[in-house]
Amino acid sequence: MIQIPAVDQAFLLLLIVFCLGTCLVRAFWELEQVRTRRILSPPRGRTTKRD
């Protein structure tokens, strides 16, 4: 196996953690945006005419 200095290992670990954290934050942000849009939009297809 290739020996990587401890400083480089720590840097790579921090880089991976940062990237994964960013992806998780973006995913939750997108979910919140979709949920907010769904709440704010008027319901469609549920209106009935009563004569």
mmCIF file with all atom_site columns, N, CA, C and O in Angstrom:
data_model
loop_
_atom_site.group_PDB
_atom_site.id
_atom_site.type_symbol
_atom_site.label_atom_id
_atom_site.label_alt_id
_atom_site.label_comp_id
_atom_site.label_asym_id
_atom_site.label_entity_id
_atom_site.label_seq_id
_atom_site.pdbx_PDB_ins_code
_atom_site.Cartn_x
_atom_site.Cartn_y
_atom_site.Cartn_z
_atom_site.occupancy
_atom_site.B_iso_or_equiv
_atom_site.pdbx_formal_charge
_atom_site.auth_seq_id
_atom_site.auth_comp_id
_atom_site.auth_asym_id
_atom_site.auth_atom_id
_atom_site.pdbx_PDB_model_num
ATOM 1   N N  . MET A 1 1  ? 0.841   -1.194 0.000  1.00 0.00 ? 1  MET A N  1
ATOM 2   C CA . MET A 1 1  ? 0.000   0.000  0.000  1.00 0.00 ? 1  MET A CA 1
ATOM 3   C C  . MET A 1 1  ? 0.878   1.246  0.000  1.00 0.00 ? 1  MET A C  1
ATOM 4   O O  . MET A 1 1  ? 1.985   1.228  0.538  1.00 0.00 ? 1  MET A O  1
ATOM 5   N N  . ILE A 1 2  ? 0.377   2.307  -0.562 1.00 0.00 ? 2  ILE A N  1
ATOM 6   C CA . ILE A 1 2  ? 1.142   3.552  -0.648 1.00 0.00 ? 2  ILE A CA 1
ATOM 7   C C  . ILE A 1 2  ? 1.128   4.254  0.705  1.00 0.00 ? 2  ILE A C  1
ATOM 8   O O  . ILE A 1 2  ? 0.075   4.401  1.334  1.00 0.00 ? 2  ILE A O  1
ATOM 9   N N  . GLN A 1 3  ? 2.285   4.713  1.137  1.00 0.00 ? 3  GLN A N  1
ATOM 10  C CA . GLN A 1 3  ? 2.384   5.456  2.393  1.00 0.00 ? 3  GLN A CA 1
ATOM 11  C C  . GLN A 1 3  ? 2.200   6.949  2.105  1.00 0.00 ? 3  GLN A C  1
ATOM 12  O O  . GLN A 1 3  ? 2.935   7.535  1.314  1.00 0.00 ? 3  GLN A O  1
ATOM 13  N N  . ILE A 1 4  ? 1.187   7.546  2.737  1.00 0.00 ? 4  ILE A N  1
ATOM 14  C CA . ILE A 1 4  ? 0.915   8.972  2.573  1.00 0.00 ? 4  ILE A CA 1
ATOM 15  C C  . ILE A 1 4  ? 1.214   9.640  3.910  1.00 0.00 ? 4  ILE A C  1
ATOM 16  O O  . ILE A 1 4  ? 0.787   9.150  4.954  1.00 0.00 ? 4  ILE A O  1
ATOM 17  N N  . PRO A 1 5  ? 1.951   10.739 3.880  1.00 0.00 ? 5  PRO A N  1
ATOM 18  C CA . PRO A 1 5  ? 2.260   11.435 5.135  1.00 0.00 ? 5  PRO A CA 1
ATOM 19  C C  . PRO A 1 5  ? 0.991   11.821 5.903  1.00 0.00 ? 5  PRO A C  1
ATOM 20  O O  . PRO A 1 5  ? -0.069  12.046 5.312  1.00 0.00 ? 5  PRO A O  1
ATOM 21  N N  . ALA A 1 6  ? 1.119   11.891 7.216  1.00 0.00 ? 6  ALA A N  1
ATOM 22  C CA . ALA A 1 6  ? -0.034  12.170 8.082  1.00 0.00 ? 6  ALA A CA 1
ATOM 23  C C  . ALA A 1 6  ? -0.680  13.513 7.757  1.00 0.00 ? 6  ALA A C  1
ATOM 24  O O  . ALA A 1 6  ? -1.902  13.641 7.824  1.00 0.00 ? 6  ALA A O  1
ATOM 25  N N  . VAL A 1 7  ? 0.104   14.495 7.403  1.00 0.00 ? 7  VAL A N  1
ATOM 26  C CA . VAL A 1 7  ? -0.443  15.818 7.082  1.00 0.00 ? 7  VAL A CA 1
ATOM 27  C C  . VAL A 1 7  ? -1.325  15.723 5.840  1.00 0.00 ? 7  VAL A C  1
ATOM 28  O O  . VAL A 1 7  ? -2.426  16.293 5.810  1.00 0.00 ? 7  VAL A O  1
ATOM 29  N N  . ASP A 1 8  ? -0.866  14.988 4.850  1.00 0.00 ? 8  ASP A N  1
ATOM 30  C CA . ASP A 1 8  ? -1.662  14.821 3.631  1.00 0.00 ? 8  ASP A CA 1
ATOM 31  C C  . ASP A 1 8  ? -2.932  14.025 3.907  1.00 0.00 ? 8  ASP A C  1
ATOM 32  O O  . ASP A 1 8  ? -3.992  14.323 3.356  1.00 0.00 ? 8  ASP A O  1
ATOM 33  N N  . GLN A 1 9  ? -2.833  13.005 4.761  1.00 0.00 ? 9  GLN A N  1
ATOM 34  C CA . GLN A 1 9  ? -4.012  12.232 5.126  1.00 0.00 ? 9  GLN A CA 1
ATOM 35  C C  . GLN A 1 9  ? -5.036  13.107 5.826  1.00 0.00 ? 9  GLN A C  1
ATOM 36  O O  . GLN A 1 9  ? -6.234  13.027 5.542  1.00 0.00 ? 9  GLN A O  1
ATOM 37  N N  . ALA A 1 10 ? -4.582  13.938 6.741  1.00 0.00 ? 10 ALA A N  1
ATOM 38  C CA . ALA A 1 10 ? -5.489  14.828 7.461  1.00 0.00 ? 10 ALA A CA 1
ATOM 39  C C  . ALA A 1 10 ? -6.145  15.811 6.492  1.00 0.00 ? 10 ALA A C  1
ATOM 40  O O  . ALA A 1 10 ? -7.350  16.075 6.590  1.00 0.00 ? 10 ALA A O  1
ATOM 41  N N  . PHE A 1 11 ? -5.363  16.341 5.565  1.00 0.00 ? 11 PHE A N  1
ATOM 42  C CA . PHE A 1 11 ? -5.906  17.276 4.584  1.00 0.00 ? 11 PHE A CA 1
ATOM 43  C C  . PHE A 1 11 ? -6.960  16.593 3.719  1.00 0.00 ? 11 PHE A C  1
ATOM 44  O O  . PHE A 1 11 ? -8.043  17.144 3.486  1.00 0.00 ? 11 PHE A O  1
ATOM 45  N N  . LEU A 1 12 ? -6.669  15.387 3.242  1.00 0.00 ? 12 LEU A N  1
ATOM 46  C CA . LEU A 1 12 ? -7.628  14.673 2.411  1.00 0.00 ? 12 LEU A CA 1
ATOM 47  C C  . LEU A 1 12 ? -8.896  14.339 3.193  1.00 0.00 ? 12 LEU A C  1
ATOM 48  O O  . LEU A 1 12 ? -10.006 14.432 2.669  1.00 0.00 ? 12 LEU A O  1
ATOM 49  N N  . LEU A 1 13 ? -8.746  13.959 4.455  1.00 0.00 ? 13 LEU A N  1
ATOM 50  C CA . LEU A 1 13 ? -9.906  13.661 5.284  1.00 0.00 ? 13 LEU A CA 1
ATOM 51  C C  . LEU A 1 13 ? -10.780 14.899 5.470  1.00 0.00 ? 13 LEU A C  1
ATOM 52  O O  . LEU A 1 13 ? -12.006 14.831 5.329  1.00 0.00 ? 13 LEU A O  1
ATOM 53  N N  . LEU A 1 14 ? -10.164 16.031 5.747  1.00 0.00 ? 14 LEU A N  1
ATOM 54  C CA . LEU A 1 14 ? -10.926 17.271 5.896  1.00 0.00 ? 14 LEU A CA 1
ATOM 55  C C  . LEU A 1 14 ? -11.609 17.664 4.586  1.00 0.00 ? 14 LEU A C  1
ATOM 56  O O  . LEU A 1 14 ? -12.752 18.126 4.588  1.00 0.00 ? 14 LEU A O  1
ATOM 57  N N  . LEU A 1 15 ? -10.933 17.455 3.480  1.00 0.00 ? 15 LEU A N  1
ATOM 58  C CA . LEU A 1 15 ? -11.516 17.772 2.177  1.00 0.00 ? 15 LEU A CA 1
ATOM 59  C C  . LEU A 1 15 ? -12.737 16.893 1.904  1.00 0.00 ? 15 LEU A C  1
ATOM 60  O O  . LEU A 1 15 ? -13.784 17.382 1.462  1.00 0.00 ? 15 LEU A O  1
ATOM 61  N N  . ILE A 1 16 ? -12.627 15.605 2.204  1.00 0.00 ? 16 ILE A N  1
ATOM 62  C CA . ILE A 1 16 ? -13.750 14.697 1.996  1.00 0.00 ? 16 ILE A CA 1
ATOM 63  C C  . ILE A 1 16 ? -14.918 15.067 2.896  1.00 0.00 ? 16 ILE A C  1
ATOM 64  O O  . ILE A 1 16 ? -16.070 15.104 2.463  1.00 0.00 ? 16 ILE A O  1
ATOM 65  N N  . VAL A 1 17 ? -14.635 15.352 4.164  1.00 0.00 ? 17 VAL A N  1
ATOM 66  C CA . VAL A 1 17 ? -15.690 15.728 5.106  1.00 0.00 ? 17 VAL A CA 1
ATOM 67  C C  . VAL A 1 17 ? -16.365 17.022 4.659  1.00 0.00 ? 17 VAL A C  1
ATOM 68  O O  . VAL A 1 17 ? -17.598 17.147 4.714  1.00 0.00 ? 17 VAL A O  1
ATOM 69  N N  . PHE A 1 18 ? -15.591 17.981 4.201  1.00 0.00 ? 18 PHE A N  1
ATOM 70  C CA . PHE A 1 18 ? -16.152 19.242 3.724  1.00 0.00 ? 18 PHE A CA 1
ATOM 71  C C  . PHE A 1 18 ? -17.063 19.016 2.522  1.00 0.00 ? 18 PHE A C  1
ATOM 72  O O  . PHE A 1 18 ? -18.175 19.555 2.457  1.00 0.00 ? 18 PHE A O  1
ATOM 73  N N  . CYS A 1 19 ? -16.611 18.196 1.569  1.00 0.00 ? 19 CYS A N  1
ATOM 74  C CA . CYS A 1 19 ? -17.424 17.932 0.371  1.00 0.00 ? 19 CYS A CA 1
ATOM 75  C C  . CYS A 1 19 ? -18.717 17.211 0.734  1.00 0.00 ? 19 CYS A C  1
ATOM 76  O O  . CYS A 1 19 ? -19.790 17.563 0.235  1.00 0.00 ? 19 CYS A O  1
ATOM 77  N N  . LEU A 1 20 ? -18.637 16.203 1.587  1.00 0.00 ? 20 LEU A N  1
ATOM 78  C CA . LEU A 1 20 ? -19.847 15.478 1.981  1.00 0.00 ? 20 LEU A CA 1
ATOM 79  C C  . LEU A 1 20 ? -20.806 16.381 2.753  1.00 0.00 ? 20 LEU A C  1
ATOM 80  O O  . LEU A 1 20 ? -22.021 16.326 2.553  1.00 0.00 ? 20 LEU A O  1
ATOM 81  N N  . GLY A 1 21 ? -20.263 17.201 3.635  1.00 0.00 ? 21 GLY A N  1
ATOM 82  C CA . GLY A 1 21 ? -21.100 18.131 4.386  1.00 0.00 ? 21 GLY A CA 1
ATOM 83  C C  . GLY A 1 21 ? -21.805 19.111 3.473  1.00 0.00 ? 21 GLY A C  1
ATOM 84  O O  . GLY A 1 21 ? -22.999 19.394 3.642  1.00 0.00 ? 21 GLY A O  1
ATOM 85  N N  . THR A 1 22 ? -21.083 19.618 2.475  1.00 0.00 ? 22 THR A N  1
ATOM 86  C CA . THR A 1 22 ? -21.680 20.544 1.522  1.00 0.00 ? 22 THR A CA 1
ATOM 87  C C  . THR A 1 22 ? -22.800 19.873 0.748  1.00 0.00 ? 22 THR A C  1
ATOM 88  O O  . THR A 1 22 ? -23.872 20.461 0.539  1.00 0.00 ? 22 THR A O  1
ATOM 89  N N  . CYS A 1 23 ? -22.577 18.625 0.335  1.00 0.00 ? 23 CYS A N  1
ATOM 90  C CA . CYS A 1 23 ? -23.619 17.904 -0.404 1.00 0.00 ? 23 CYS A CA 1
ATOM 91  C C  . CYS A 1 23 ? -24.860 17.695 0.457  1.00 0.00 ? 23 CYS A C  1
ATOM 92  O O  . CYS A 1 23 ? -25.988 17.852 -0.022 1.00 0.00 ? 23 CYS A O  1
ATOM 93  N N  . LEU A 1 24 ? -24.674 17.338 1.718  1.00 0.00 ? 24 LEU A N  1
ATOM 94  C CA . LEU A 1 24 ? -25.816 17.131 2.609  1.00 0.00 ? 24 LEU A CA 1
ATOM 95  C C  . LEU A 1 24 ? -26.591 18.422 2.827  1.00 0.00 ? 24 LEU A C  1
ATOM 96  O O  . LEU A 1 24 ? -27.819 18.437 2.802  1.00 0.00 ? 24 LEU A O  1
ATOM 97  N N  . VAL A 1 25 ? -25.872 19.519 3.044  1.00 0.00 ? 25 VAL A N  1
ATOM 98  C CA . VAL A 1 25 ? -26.537 20.801 3.250  1.00 0.00 ? 25 VAL A CA 1
ATOM 99  C C  . VAL A 1 25 ? -27.331 21.195 2.017  1.00 0.00 ? 25 VAL A C  1
ATOM 100 O O  . VAL A 1 25 ? -28.476 21.637 2.112  1.00 0.00 ? 25 VAL A O  1
ATOM 101 N N  . ARG A 1 26 ? -26.745 20.988 0.833  1.00 0.00 ? 26 ARG A N  1
ATOM 102 C CA . ARG A 1 26 ? -27.462 21.323 -0.403 1.00 0.00 ? 26 ARG A CA 1
ATOM 103 C C  . ARG A 1 26 ? -28.697 20.465 -0.588 1.00 0.00 ? 26 ARG A C  1
ATOM 104 O O  . ARG A 1 26 ? -29.758 20.944 -1.015 1.00 0.00 ? 26 ARG A O  1
ATOM 105 N N  . ALA A 1 27 ? -28.594 19.184 -0.247 1.00 0.00 ? 27 ALA A N  1
ATOM 106 C CA . ALA A 1 27 ? -29.738 18.284 -0.399 1.00 0.00 ? 27 ALA A CA 1
ATOM 107 C C  . ALA A 1 27 ? -30.880 18.714 0.524  1.00 0.00 ? 27 ALA A C  1
ATOM 108 O O  . ALA A 1 27 ? -32.036 18.784 0.101  1.00 0.00 ? 27 ALA A O  1
ATOM 109 N N  . PHE A 1 28 ? -30.561 19.017 1.780  1.00 0.00 ? 28 PHE A N  1
ATOM 110 C CA . PHE A 1 28 ? -31.603 19.457 2.704  1.00 0.00 ? 28 PHE A CA 1
ATOM 111 C C  . PHE A 1 28 ? -32.174 20.807 2.283  1.00 0.00 ? 28 PHE A C  1
ATOM 112 O O  . PHE A 1 28 ? -33.369 21.062 2.441  1.00 0.00 ? 28 PHE A O  1
ATOM 113 N N  . TRP A 1 29 ? -31.332 21.679 1.759  1.00 0.00 ? 29 TRP A N  1
ATOM 114 C CA . TRP A 1 29 ? -31.805 22.982 1.284  1.00 0.00 ? 29 TRP A CA 1
ATOM 115 C C  . TRP A 1 29 ? -32.807 22.798 0.147  1.00 0.00 ? 29 TRP A C  1
ATOM 116 O O  . TRP A 1 29 ? -33.857 23.442 0.116  1.00 0.00 ? 29 TRP A O  1
ATOM 117 N N  . GLU A 1 30 ? -32.478 21.915 -0.802 1.00 0.00 ? 30 GLU A N  1
ATOM 118 C CA . GLU A 1 30 ? -33.398 21.651 -1.914 1.00 0.00 ? 30 GLU A CA 1
ATOM 119 C C  . GLU A 1 30 ? -34.714 21.074 -1.416 1.00 0.00 ? 30 GLU A C  1
ATOM 120 O O  . GLU A 1 30 ? -35.786 21.447 -1.901 1.00 0.00 ? 30 GLU A O  1
ATOM 121 N N  . LEU A 1 31 ? -34.659 20.150 -0.460 1.00 0.00 ? 31 LEU A N  1
ATOM 122 C CA . LEU A 1 31 ? -35.888 19.577 0.095  1.00 0.00 ? 31 LEU A CA 1
ATOM 123 C C  . LEU A 1 31 ? -36.748 20.650 0.751  1.00 0.00 ? 31 LEU A C  1
ATOM 124 O O  . LEU A 1 31 ? -37.971 20.658 0.606  1.00 0.00 ? 31 LEU A O  1
ATOM 125 N N  . GLU A 1 32 ? -36.120 21.557 1.473  1.00 0.00 ? 32 GLU A N  1
ATOM 126 C CA . GLU A 1 32 ? -36.868 22.640 2.112  1.00 0.00 ? 32 GLU A CA 1
ATOM 127 C C  . GLU A 1 32 ? -37.498 23.561 1.074  1.00 0.00 ? 32 GLU A C  1
ATOM 128 O O  . GLU A 1 32 ? -38.622 24.021 1.242  1.00 0.00 ? 32 GLU A O  1
ATOM 129 N N  . GLN A 1 33 ? -36.775 23.839 -0.012 1.00 0.00 ? 33 GLN A N  1
ATOM 130 C CA . GLN A 1 33 ? -37.320 24.690 -1.068 1.00 0.00 ? 33 GLN A CA 1
ATOM 131 C C  . GLN A 1 33 ? -38.543 24.033 -1.704 1.00 0.00 ? 33 GLN A C  1
ATOM 132 O O  . GLN A 1 33 ? -39.552 24.699 -1.953 1.00 0.00 ? 33 GLN A O  1
ATOM 133 N N  . VAL A 1 34 ? -38.467 22.740 -1.970 1.00 0.00 ? 34 VAL A N  1
ATOM 134 C CA . VAL A 1 34 ? -39.598 22.023 -2.563 1.00 0.00 ? 34 VAL A CA 1
ATOM 135 C C  . VAL A 1 34 ? -40.784 22.032 -1.608 1.00 0.00 ? 34 VAL A C  1
ATOM 136 O O  . VAL A 1 34 ? -41.924 22.268 -2.013 1.00 0.00 ? 34 VAL A O  1
ATOM 137 N N  . ARG A 1 35 ? -40.510 21.796 -0.324 1.00 0.00 ? 35 ARG A N  1
ATOM 138 C CA . ARG A 1 35 ? -41.591 21.775 0.668  1.00 0.00 ? 35 ARG A CA 1
ATOM 139 C C  . ARG A 1 35 ? -42.243 23.151 0.780  1.00 0.00 ? 35 ARG A C  1
ATOM 140 O O  . ARG A 1 35 ? -43.466 23.266 0.843  1.00 0.00 ? 35 ARG A O  1
ATOM 141 N N  . THR A 1 36 ? -41.446 24.200 0.770  1.00 0.00 ? 36 THR A N  1
ATOM 142 C CA . THR A 1 36 ? -41.980 25.561 0.859  1.00 0.00 ? 36 THR A CA 1
ATOM 143 C C  . THR A 1 36 ? -42.826 25.888 -0.366 1.00 0.00 ? 36 THR A C  1
ATOM 144 O O  . THR A 1 36 ? -43.904 26.455 -0.235 1.00 0.00 ? 36 THR A O  1
ATOM 145 N N  . ARG A 1 37 ? -42.339 25.495 -1.564 1.00 0.00 ? 37 ARG A N  1
ATOM 146 C CA . ARG A 1 37 ? -43.119 25.752 -2.776 1.00 0.00 ? 37 ARG A CA 1
ATOM 147 C C  . ARG A 1 37 ? -44.434 24.995 -2.751 1.00 0.00 ? 37 ARG A C  1
ATOM 148 O O  . ARG A 1 37 ? -45.457 25.499 -3.185 1.00 0.00 ? 37 ARG A O  1
ATOM 149 N N  . ARG A 1 38 ? -44.410 23.776 -2.249 1.00 0.00 ? 38 ARG A N  1
ATOM 150 C CA . ARG A 1 38 ? -45.628 22.971 -2.210 1.00 0.00 ? 38 ARG A CA 1
ATOM 151 C C  . ARG A 1 38 ? -46.639 23.563 -1.241 1.00 0.00 ? 38 ARG A C  1
ATOM 152 O O  . ARG A 1 38 ? -47.837 23.566 -1.491 1.00 0.00 ? 38 ARG A O  1
ATOM 153 N N  . ILE A 1 39 ? -46.164 24.109 -0.119 1.00 0.00 ? 39 ILE A N  1
ATOM 154 C CA . ILE A 1 39 ? -47.073 24.708 0.867  1.00 0.00 ? 39 ILE A CA 1
ATOM 155 C C  . ILE A 1 39 ? -47.669 26.001 0.328  1.00 0.00 ? 39 ILE A C  1
ATOM 156 O O  . ILE A 1 39 ? -48.859 26.269 0.499  1.00 0.00 ? 39 ILE A O  1
ATOM 157 N N  . LEU A 1 40 ? -46.860 26.811 -0.361 1.00 0.00 ? 40 LEU A N  1
ATOM 158 C CA . LEU A 1 40 ? -47.326 28.112 -0.831 1.00 0.00 ? 40 LEU A CA 1
ATOM 159 C C  . LEU A 1 40 ? -48.213 28.027 -2.061 1.00 0.00 ? 40 LEU A C  1
ATOM 160 O O  . LEU A 1 40 ? -49.041 28.909 -2.283 1.00 0.00 ? 40 LEU A O  1
ATOM 161 N N  . SER A 1 41 ? -48.041 26.991 -2.878 1.00 0.00 ? 41 SER A N  1
ATOM 162 C CA . SER A 1 41 ? -48.844 26.903 -4.093 1.00 0.00 ? 41 SER A CA 1
ATOM 163 C C  . SER A 1 41 ? -50.265 26.481 -3.753 1.00 0.00 ? 41 SER A C  1
ATOM 164 O O  . SER A 1 41 ? -50.479 25.658 -2.873 1.00 0.00 ? 41 SER A O  1
ATOM 165 N N  . PRO A 1 42 ? -51.244 27.054 -4.457 1.00 0.00 ? 42 PRO A N  1
ATOM 166 C CA . PRO A 1 42 ? -52.639 26.682 -4.173 1.00 0.00 ? 42 PRO A CA 1
ATOM 167 C C  . PRO A 1 42 ? -52.905 25.247 -4.611 1.00 0.00 ? 42 PRO A C  1
ATOM 168 O O  . PRO A 1 42 ? -52.303 24.766 -5.571 1.00 0.00 ? 42 PRO A O  1
ATOM 169 N N  . PRO A 1 43 ? -53.781 24.568 -3.919 1.00 0.00 ? 43 PRO A N  1
ATOM 170 C CA . PRO A 1 43 ? -54.088 23.186 -4.314 1.00 0.00 ? 43 PRO A CA 1
ATOM 171 C C  . PRO A 1 43 ? -54.758 23.151 -5.681 1.00 0.00 ? 43 PRO A C  1
ATOM 172 O O  . PRO A 1 43 ? -55.595 23.987 -5.991 1.00 0.00 ? 43 PRO A O  1
ATOM 173 N N  . ARG A 1 44 ? -54.360 22.186 -6.500 1.00 0.00 ? 44 ARG A N  1
ATOM 174 C CA . ARG A 1 44 ? -54.907 22.066 -7.845 1.00 0.00 ? 44 ARG A CA 1
ATOM 175 C C  . ARG A 1 44 ? -55.696 20.769 -7.950 1.00 0.00 ? 44 ARG A C  1
ATOM 176 O O  . ARG A 1 44 ? -55.338 19.769 -7.367 1.00 0.00 ? 44 ARG A O  1
ATOM 177 N N  . GLY A 1 45 ? -56.765 20.817 -8.722 1.00 0.00 ? 45 GLY A N  1
ATOM 178 C CA . GLY A 1 45 ? -57.519 19.617 -8.992 1.00 0.00 ? 45 GLY A CA 1
ATOM 179 C C  . GLY A 1 45 ? -58.488 19.226 -7.893 1.00 0.00 ? 45 GLY A C  1
ATOM 180 O O  . GLY A 1 45 ? -59.159 18.223 -7.994 1.00 0.00 ? 45 GLY A O  1
ATOM 181 N N  . ARG A 1 46 ? -58.602 20.016 -6.862 1.00 0.00 ? 46 ARG A N  1
ATOM 182 C CA . ARG A 1 46 ? -59.502 19.672 -5.767 1.00 0.00 ? 46 ARG A CA 1
ATOM 183 C C  . ARG A 1 46 ? -60.754 20.556 -5.732 1.00 0.00 ? 46 ARG A C  1
ATOM 184 O O  . ARG A 1 46 ? -61.576 20.394 -4.870 1.00 0.00 ? 46 ARG A O  1
ATOM 185 N N  . THR A 1 47 ? -60.790 21.484 -6.646 1.00 0.00 ? 47 THR A N  1
ATOM 186 C CA . THR A 1 47 ? -61.954 22.383 -6.648 1.00 0.00 ? 47 THR A CA 1
ATOM 187 C C  . THR A 1 47 ? -63.129 21.662 -7.302 1.00 0.00 ? 47 THR A C  1
ATOM 188 O O  . THR A 1 47 ? -62.979 20.997 -8.325 1.00 0.00 ? 47 THR A O  1
ATOM 189 N N  . THR A 1 48 ? -64.286 21.792 -6.706 1.00 0.00 ? 48 THR A N  1
ATOM 190 C CA . THR A 1 48 ? -65.502 21.179 -7.252 1.00 0.00 ? 48 THR A CA 1
ATOM 191 C C  . THR A 1 48 ? -66.536 22.271 -7.435 1.00 0.00 ? 48 THR A C  1
ATOM 192 O O  . THR A 1 48 ? -66.639 23.209 -6.656 1.00 0.00 ? 48 THR A O  1
ATOM 193 N N  . LYS A 1 49 ? -67.319 22.125 -8.498 1.00 0.00 ? 49 LYS A N  1
ATOM 194 C CA . LYS A 1 49 ? -68.398 23.080 -8.745 1.00 0.00 ? 49 LYS A CA 1
ATOM 195 C C  . LYS A 1 49 ? -69.652 22.611 -8.052 1.00 0.00 ? 49 LYS A C  1
ATOM 196 O O  . LYS A 1 49 ? -70.037 21.455 -8.179 1.00 0.00 ? 49 LYS A O  1
ATOM 197 N N  . ARG A 1 50 ? -70.271 23.501 -7.344 1.00 0.00 ? 50 ARG A N  1
ATOM 198 C CA . ARG A 1 50 ? -71.562 23.174 -6.711 1.00 0.00 ? 50 ARG A CA 1
ATOM 199 C C  . ARG A 1 50 ? -72.612 24.075 -7.301 1.00 0.00 ? 50 ARG A C  1
ATOM 200 O O  . ARG A 1 50 ? -72.532 25.301 -7.195 1.00 0.00 ? 50 ARG A O  1
ATOM 201 N N  . ASP A 1 51 ? -73.585 23.495 -7.931 1.00 0.00 ? 51 ASP A N  1
ATOM 202 C CA . ASP A 1 51 ? -74.643 24.284 -8.574 1.00 0.00 ? 51 ASP A CA 1
ATOM 203 C C  . ASP A 1 51 ? -75.844 24.406 -7.656 1.00 0.00 ? 51 ASP A C  1
ATOM 204 O O  . ASP A 1 51 ? -76.252 23.512 -7.011 1.00 0.00 ? 51 ASP A O  1
#
